[in-house]
């Protein structure tokens, strides 16, 4: 039977709604648009189109995956961040809107020649910054080779691969040189918070990228202990933090000897980024 996209969408929405409740209608629309190869905001005008039985089963398969709580981004293979769509997979943290706060802050400083991103994941922060700073060179590190493959594919897709290198590393291990801008969105969820995460996140996103365990601050301690050796004297470092970690993270960098440490909020008004300046950038 040939059906219109509209009929198929209605059935899919009903199925999904029974499984996940709120958000089912929006998610079903995103999946239908993805299956039809149209932008989500163009979907309404495309809904009267007939779709083939093969397309119907593709869509139903996506709805079933979402009904099992799999994130939309893993089903479509992409997630929008800053000015681009990034390829994502189960090997990388999904880029989050609050991380754009870090990108925005980076743009308020002098244009860097060199940028280091610790725990680059999908590469979303580093590649967005290289897009904004056309003369900069970047290095992205990650413990996960699988994540770095995704980052590399994103660099190629965005035509930035000639200005970036990726290396497997535990924070600064094996990194050479000093950088004008150092950024990181390290794992910061506490062991206790992990217990109350939604299934979409806990069962589908890499735990290595989400949490260092314990009080969630281990990454900041490691980074703070080595940061001075990698930051240019006029450099700046920006770290995303959990909204309750502002004071602790400011204290960690202050105790490591950095004189200029500041706390910045995201658009939701929550503490989100700690900025650290080098000795010649006060
Ligand atoms: N830098 C990537 C991001 O911000 C990955 C961060 C991570 O894996 N903790 O999305």
Short mmCIF file of C-alpha atoms and ligand atoms in Angstrom, two decimals:
data_model
loop_
_atom_site.label_atom_id
_atom_site.label_comp_id
_atom_site.label_asym_id
_atom_site.label_seq_id
_atom_site.Cartn_x
_atom_site.Cartn_y
_atom_site.Cartn_z
CA UNK A 1 0.00 0.00 0.00
CA UNK A 2 1.30 3.44 -0.93
CA UNK A 3 0.85 5.93 1.89
CA UNK A 4 1.47 9.61 2.39
CA UNK A 5 4.31 10.67 4.66
CA UNK A 6 1.70 12.35 6.82
CA UNK A 7 -0.13 9.06 7.54
CA UNK A 8 3.09 7.24 8.30
CA UNK A 9 4.26 10.06 10.56
CA UNK A 10 1.00 9.95 12.50
CA UNK A 11 1.35 6.20 13.16
CA UNK A 12 5.01 6.55 14.13
CA UNK A 13 4.24 9.40 16.50
CA UNK A 14 1.56 7.32 18.23
CA UNK A 15 3.96 4.37 18.70
CA UNK A 16 6.76 6.60 19.96
CA UNK A 17 4.49 8.52 22.27
CA UNK A 18 3.51 5.28 24.05
CA UNK A 19 7.21 4.54 24.62
CA UNK A 20 8.82 7.87 25.49
CA UNK A 21 5.91 10.27 26.11
CA UNK A 22 6.98 13.92 25.89
CA UNK A 23 8.96 14.87 22.83
CA UNK A 24 7.61 11.99 20.70
CA UNK A 25 6.03 14.27 18.15
CA UNK A 26 9.17 16.37 17.70
CA UNK A 27 11.42 13.30 17.50
CA UNK A 28 9.17 11.53 15.00
CA UNK A 29 9.25 14.64 12.79
CA UNK A 30 13.07 14.78 12.92
CA UNK A 31 13.29 11.10 11.96
CA UNK A 32 10.77 11.46 9.14
CA UNK A 33 12.63 14.49 7.76
CA UNK A 34 15.91 12.55 7.98
CA UNK A 35 14.41 9.57 6.16
CA UNK A 36 12.96 11.81 3.42
CA UNK A 37 16.19 13.79 3.11
CA UNK A 38 14.55 17.15 3.82
CA UNK A 39 15.24 19.80 6.47
CA UNK A 40 13.05 19.38 9.55
CA UNK A 41 11.61 22.88 9.15
CA UNK A 42 10.56 22.00 5.58
CA UNK A 43 8.80 18.81 6.62
CA UNK A 44 5.26 20.21 6.84
CA UNK A 45 5.19 21.10 3.15
CA UNK A 46 6.58 17.67 2.18
CA UNK A 47 4.10 15.60 4.18
CA UNK A 48 1.61 15.15 1.37
CA UNK A 49 4.24 13.20 -0.62
CA UNK A 50 3.70 9.47 -1.16
CA UNK A 51 6.42 7.30 0.32
CA UNK A 52 7.41 3.80 -0.72
CA UNK A 53 7.04 0.67 1.42
CA UNK A 54 10.85 0.57 1.78
CA UNK A 55 10.83 4.11 3.15
CA UNK A 56 8.02 3.20 5.52
CA UNK A 57 10.02 0.31 6.96
CA UNK A 58 13.16 2.50 7.24
CA UNK A 59 11.15 5.04 9.21
CA UNK A 60 9.55 2.38 11.41
CA UNK A 61 12.98 0.96 12.18
CA UNK A 62 14.17 4.40 13.31
CA UNK A 63 11.06 4.84 15.46
CA UNK A 64 11.74 1.48 17.13
CA UNK A 65 15.33 2.50 17.93
CA UNK A 66 14.14 5.79 19.44
CA UNK A 67 11.45 3.93 21.40
CA UNK A 68 14.32 2.00 23.04
CA UNK A 69 15.72 5.41 24.17
CA UNK A 70 18.53 5.55 21.62
CA UNK A 71 19.43 9.24 21.10
CA UNK A 72 18.18 10.86 17.90
CA UNK A 73 21.75 11.82 17.02
CA UNK A 74 22.86 8.18 16.98
CA UNK A 75 20.00 7.29 14.66
CA UNK A 76 20.60 10.15 12.23
CA UNK A 77 24.40 10.04 12.74
CA UNK A 78 24.70 13.78 13.23
CA UNK A 79 24.17 16.63 15.65
CA UNK A 80 24.19 20.37 15.08
CA UNK A 81 26.74 22.37 17.08
CA UNK A 82 27.67 26.05 16.63
CA UNK A 83 27.61 26.57 12.84
CA UNK A 84 27.86 23.00 11.56
CA UNK A 85 26.41 19.51 11.63
CA UNK A 86 28.87 17.11 13.23
CA UNK A 87 29.03 13.41 12.58
CA UNK A 88 28.49 11.56 15.85
CA UNK A 89 28.40 7.94 16.95
CA UNK A 90 28.22 5.93 20.15
CA UNK A 91 32.01 6.50 20.48
CA UNK A 92 31.74 10.24 21.16
CA UNK A 93 29.89 12.53 23.50
CA UNK A 94 26.98 14.22 21.77
CA UNK A 95 27.79 17.91 21.32
CA UNK A 96 25.64 19.92 23.74
CA UNK A 97 24.25 23.45 23.34
CA UNK A 98 25.77 24.60 26.64
CA UNK A 99 29.23 23.83 25.24
CA UNK A 100 28.67 26.66 22.76
CA UNK A 101 29.21 28.99 25.74
CA UNK A 102 32.86 27.94 25.67
CA UNK A 103 33.15 28.63 21.93
CA UNK A 104 31.54 32.05 22.39
CA UNK A 105 33.97 32.97 25.15
CA UNK A 106 36.94 31.86 23.06
CA UNK A 107 35.85 34.32 20.37
CA UNK A 108 36.05 37.26 22.79
CA UNK A 109 39.85 36.93 23.03
CA UNK A 110 42.68 37.70 20.63
CA UNK A 111 42.85 35.37 17.61
CA UNK A 112 45.05 32.41 18.62
CA UNK A 113 47.74 30.95 16.35
CA UNK A 114 47.60 27.60 18.09
CA UNK A 115 44.71 25.80 19.80
CA UNK A 116 44.82 22.64 21.90
CA UNK A 117 41.61 20.72 22.68
CA UNK A 118 41.96 18.10 25.43
CA UNK A 119 39.43 15.28 25.08
CA UNK A 120 38.27 16.43 21.67
CA UNK A 121 35.63 13.70 21.16
CA UNK A 122 33.72 14.54 17.97
CA UNK A 123 36.06 17.51 17.55
CA UNK A 124 33.10 19.88 17.81
CA UNK A 125 34.85 22.54 19.92
CA UNK A 126 38.20 22.52 18.14
CA UNK A 127 36.77 22.40 14.62
CA UNK A 128 34.26 25.16 15.40
CA UNK A 129 37.14 27.32 16.66
CA UNK A 130 39.31 26.57 13.62
CA UNK A 131 36.34 27.60 11.50
CA UNK A 132 36.19 30.94 13.34
CA UNK A 133 39.97 31.53 13.40
CA UNK A 134 41.08 30.88 9.81
CA UNK A 135 44.79 31.36 10.53
CA UNK A 136 44.95 29.02 13.53
CA UNK A 137 46.39 25.51 13.73
CA UNK A 138 44.87 22.97 16.10
CA UNK A 139 45.77 19.86 18.03
CA UNK A 140 43.07 17.60 19.46
CA UNK A 141 43.79 14.79 21.89
CA UNK A 142 41.61 12.00 23.19
CA UNK A 143 42.12 8.72 25.03
CA UNK A 144 39.76 7.03 22.58
CA UNK A 145 41.03 6.14 19.10
CA UNK A 146 37.46 5.49 18.01
CA UNK A 147 36.54 9.05 19.01
CA UNK A 148 39.53 10.45 17.12
CA UNK A 149 38.38 8.70 13.97
CA UNK A 150 35.06 10.52 14.24
CA UNK A 151 36.90 13.82 14.87
CA UNK A 152 39.07 13.20 11.81
CA UNK A 153 36.01 12.54 9.64
CA UNK A 154 34.48 15.78 10.87
CA UNK A 155 37.68 17.66 10.03
CA UNK A 156 37.59 16.26 6.49
CA UNK A 157 33.89 17.07 6.06
CA UNK A 158 34.48 20.65 7.20
CA UNK A 159 37.59 21.08 5.03
CA UNK A 160 39.78 21.71 8.07
CA UNK A 161 42.01 18.63 7.99
CA UNK A 162 45.01 20.64 6.75
CA UNK A 163 44.97 22.73 9.94
CA UNK A 164 44.42 20.07 12.58
CA UNK A 165 46.20 17.04 13.99
CA UNK A 166 44.66 14.50 16.30
CA UNK A 167 46.62 12.34 18.68
CA UNK A 168 45.80 9.64 21.17
CA UNK A 169 46.76 10.98 24.55
CA UNK A 170 45.87 11.12 28.21
CA UNK A 171 45.46 14.91 28.55
CA UNK A 172 48.88 16.44 27.72
CA UNK A 173 50.90 13.23 27.34
CA UNK A 174 52.94 13.38 24.16
CA UNK A 175 51.79 16.90 23.31
CA UNK A 176 54.59 19.28 22.31
CA UNK A 177 54.69 23.06 22.32
CA UNK A 178 52.84 25.94 23.88
CA UNK A 179 49.38 27.06 22.84
CA UNK A 180 47.63 30.43 22.78
CA UNK A 181 44.30 28.81 23.48
CA UNK A 182 43.68 25.60 25.39
CA UNK A 183 40.13 24.28 25.65
CA UNK A 184 38.49 21.24 27.15
CA UNK A 185 35.09 19.83 27.98
CA UNK A 186 36.38 17.01 30.17
CA UNK A 187 34.27 14.29 31.78
CA UNK A 188 32.82 15.91 34.92
CA UNK A 189 29.69 14.07 36.01
CA UNK A 190 30.01 12.72 39.57
CA UNK A 191 29.58 9.04 40.39
CA UNK A 192 26.38 9.92 42.23
CA UNK A 193 24.92 11.98 39.36
CA UNK A 194 25.62 9.07 36.97
CA UNK A 195 23.00 7.04 38.84
CA UNK A 196 20.25 9.53 38.04
CA UNK A 197 21.11 10.21 34.38
CA UNK A 198 18.39 9.50 31.83
CA UNK A 199 18.60 6.19 29.94
CA UNK A 200 19.29 8.05 26.68
CA UNK A 201 22.55 9.32 28.10
CA UNK A 202 23.63 6.59 30.51
CA UNK A 203 23.05 3.64 28.23
CA UNK A 204 24.12 5.20 24.94
CA UNK A 205 26.91 7.73 25.48
CA UNK A 206 30.51 6.72 26.29
CA UNK A 207 31.09 6.72 30.05
CA UNK A 208 34.72 7.67 29.47
CA UNK A 209 33.47 10.97 28.05
CA UNK A 210 30.86 11.57 30.74
CA UNK A 211 32.50 10.84 34.07
CA UNK A 212 35.86 10.40 35.76
CA UNK A 213 34.00 8.80 38.69
CA UNK A 214 34.07 10.03 42.29
CA UNK A 215 33.56 13.76 42.78
CA UNK A 216 33.82 14.46 39.04
CA UNK A 217 36.86 16.73 39.45
CA UNK A 218 39.76 14.38 38.60
CA UNK A 219 40.21 15.72 35.06
CA UNK A 220 40.55 19.32 36.28
CA UNK A 221 43.16 18.25 38.85
CA UNK A 222 45.24 16.45 36.20
CA UNK A 223 44.95 19.29 33.71
CA UNK A 224 45.74 21.98 36.32
CA UNK A 225 48.93 20.19 37.36
CA UNK A 226 50.39 20.37 33.83
CA UNK A 227 48.69 23.36 32.24
CA UNK A 228 51.45 25.92 32.90
CA UNK A 229 53.91 23.94 30.78
CA UNK A 230 51.69 24.10 27.70
CA UNK A 231 50.13 27.56 27.80
CA UNK A 232 51.79 30.47 25.98
CA UNK A 233 52.58 33.38 28.36
CA UNK A 234 49.80 35.46 26.74
CA UNK A 235 47.56 32.41 26.44
CA UNK A 236 44.17 31.52 27.75
CA UNK A 237 42.53 28.27 28.79
CA UNK A 238 38.78 27.59 28.92
CA UNK A 239 37.20 24.61 30.64
CA UNK A 240 33.60 23.53 30.64
CA UNK A 241 32.35 22.55 34.10
CA UNK A 242 29.25 21.06 35.70
CA UNK A 243 26.90 23.77 36.98
CA UNK A 244 27.66 22.94 40.62
CA UNK A 245 31.45 22.79 40.20
CA UNK A 246 32.30 26.49 39.78
CA UNK A 247 33.90 27.11 43.14
CA UNK A 248 35.76 23.78 43.23
CA UNK A 249 37.25 24.20 39.77
CA UNK A 250 38.22 27.85 40.36
CA UNK A 251 39.95 26.69 43.56
CA UNK A 252 41.80 23.89 41.73
CA UNK A 253 43.31 26.28 39.17
CA UNK A 254 44.02 28.99 41.76
CA UNK A 255 45.79 26.45 43.97
CA UNK A 256 47.87 25.38 40.96
CA UNK A 257 49.29 28.92 40.88
CA UNK A 258 47.18 30.65 38.23
CA UNK A 259 46.45 34.22 39.26
CA UNK A 260 43.64 35.06 36.86
CA UNK A 261 40.85 32.53 37.08
CA UNK A 262 37.25 33.50 36.28
CA UNK A 263 33.86 31.83 36.22
CA UNK A 264 31.32 32.30 33.39
CA UNK A 265 27.65 31.37 33.03
CA UNK A 266 25.78 29.71 30.17
CA UNK A 267 22.61 31.08 28.54
CA UNK A 268 20.55 29.31 31.19
CA UNK A 269 22.30 31.38 33.88
CA UNK A 270 24.28 28.45 35.28
CA UNK A 271 28.01 28.31 35.94
CA UNK A 272 29.49 26.62 32.87
CA UNK A 273 33.03 27.72 32.00
CA UNK A 274 36.17 28.44 34.02
CA UNK A 275 38.71 30.67 32.25
CA UNK A 276 42.39 30.75 33.17
CA UNK A 277 44.84 33.34 31.82
CA UNK A 278 48.57 33.07 31.36
CA UNK A 279 50.93 35.45 33.24
CA UNK A 280 51.03 37.96 30.35
CA UNK A 281 47.30 38.02 29.71
CA UNK A 282 45.59 39.60 32.70
N1 LIG B 1 35.03 18.00 23.23
C1 LIG B 1 33.88 17.20 22.99
C2 LIG B 1 32.62 17.95 23.31
O1 LIG B 1 32.64 18.96 23.94
C3 LIG B 1 33.92 15.90 23.78
C4 LIG B 1 33.90 16.11 25.27
C5 LIG B 1 33.96 14.81 26.04
O2 LIG B 1 34.03 13.74 25.45
N2 LIG B 1 33.91 14.93 27.34
O3 LIG B 1 31.54 17.56 22.96
#
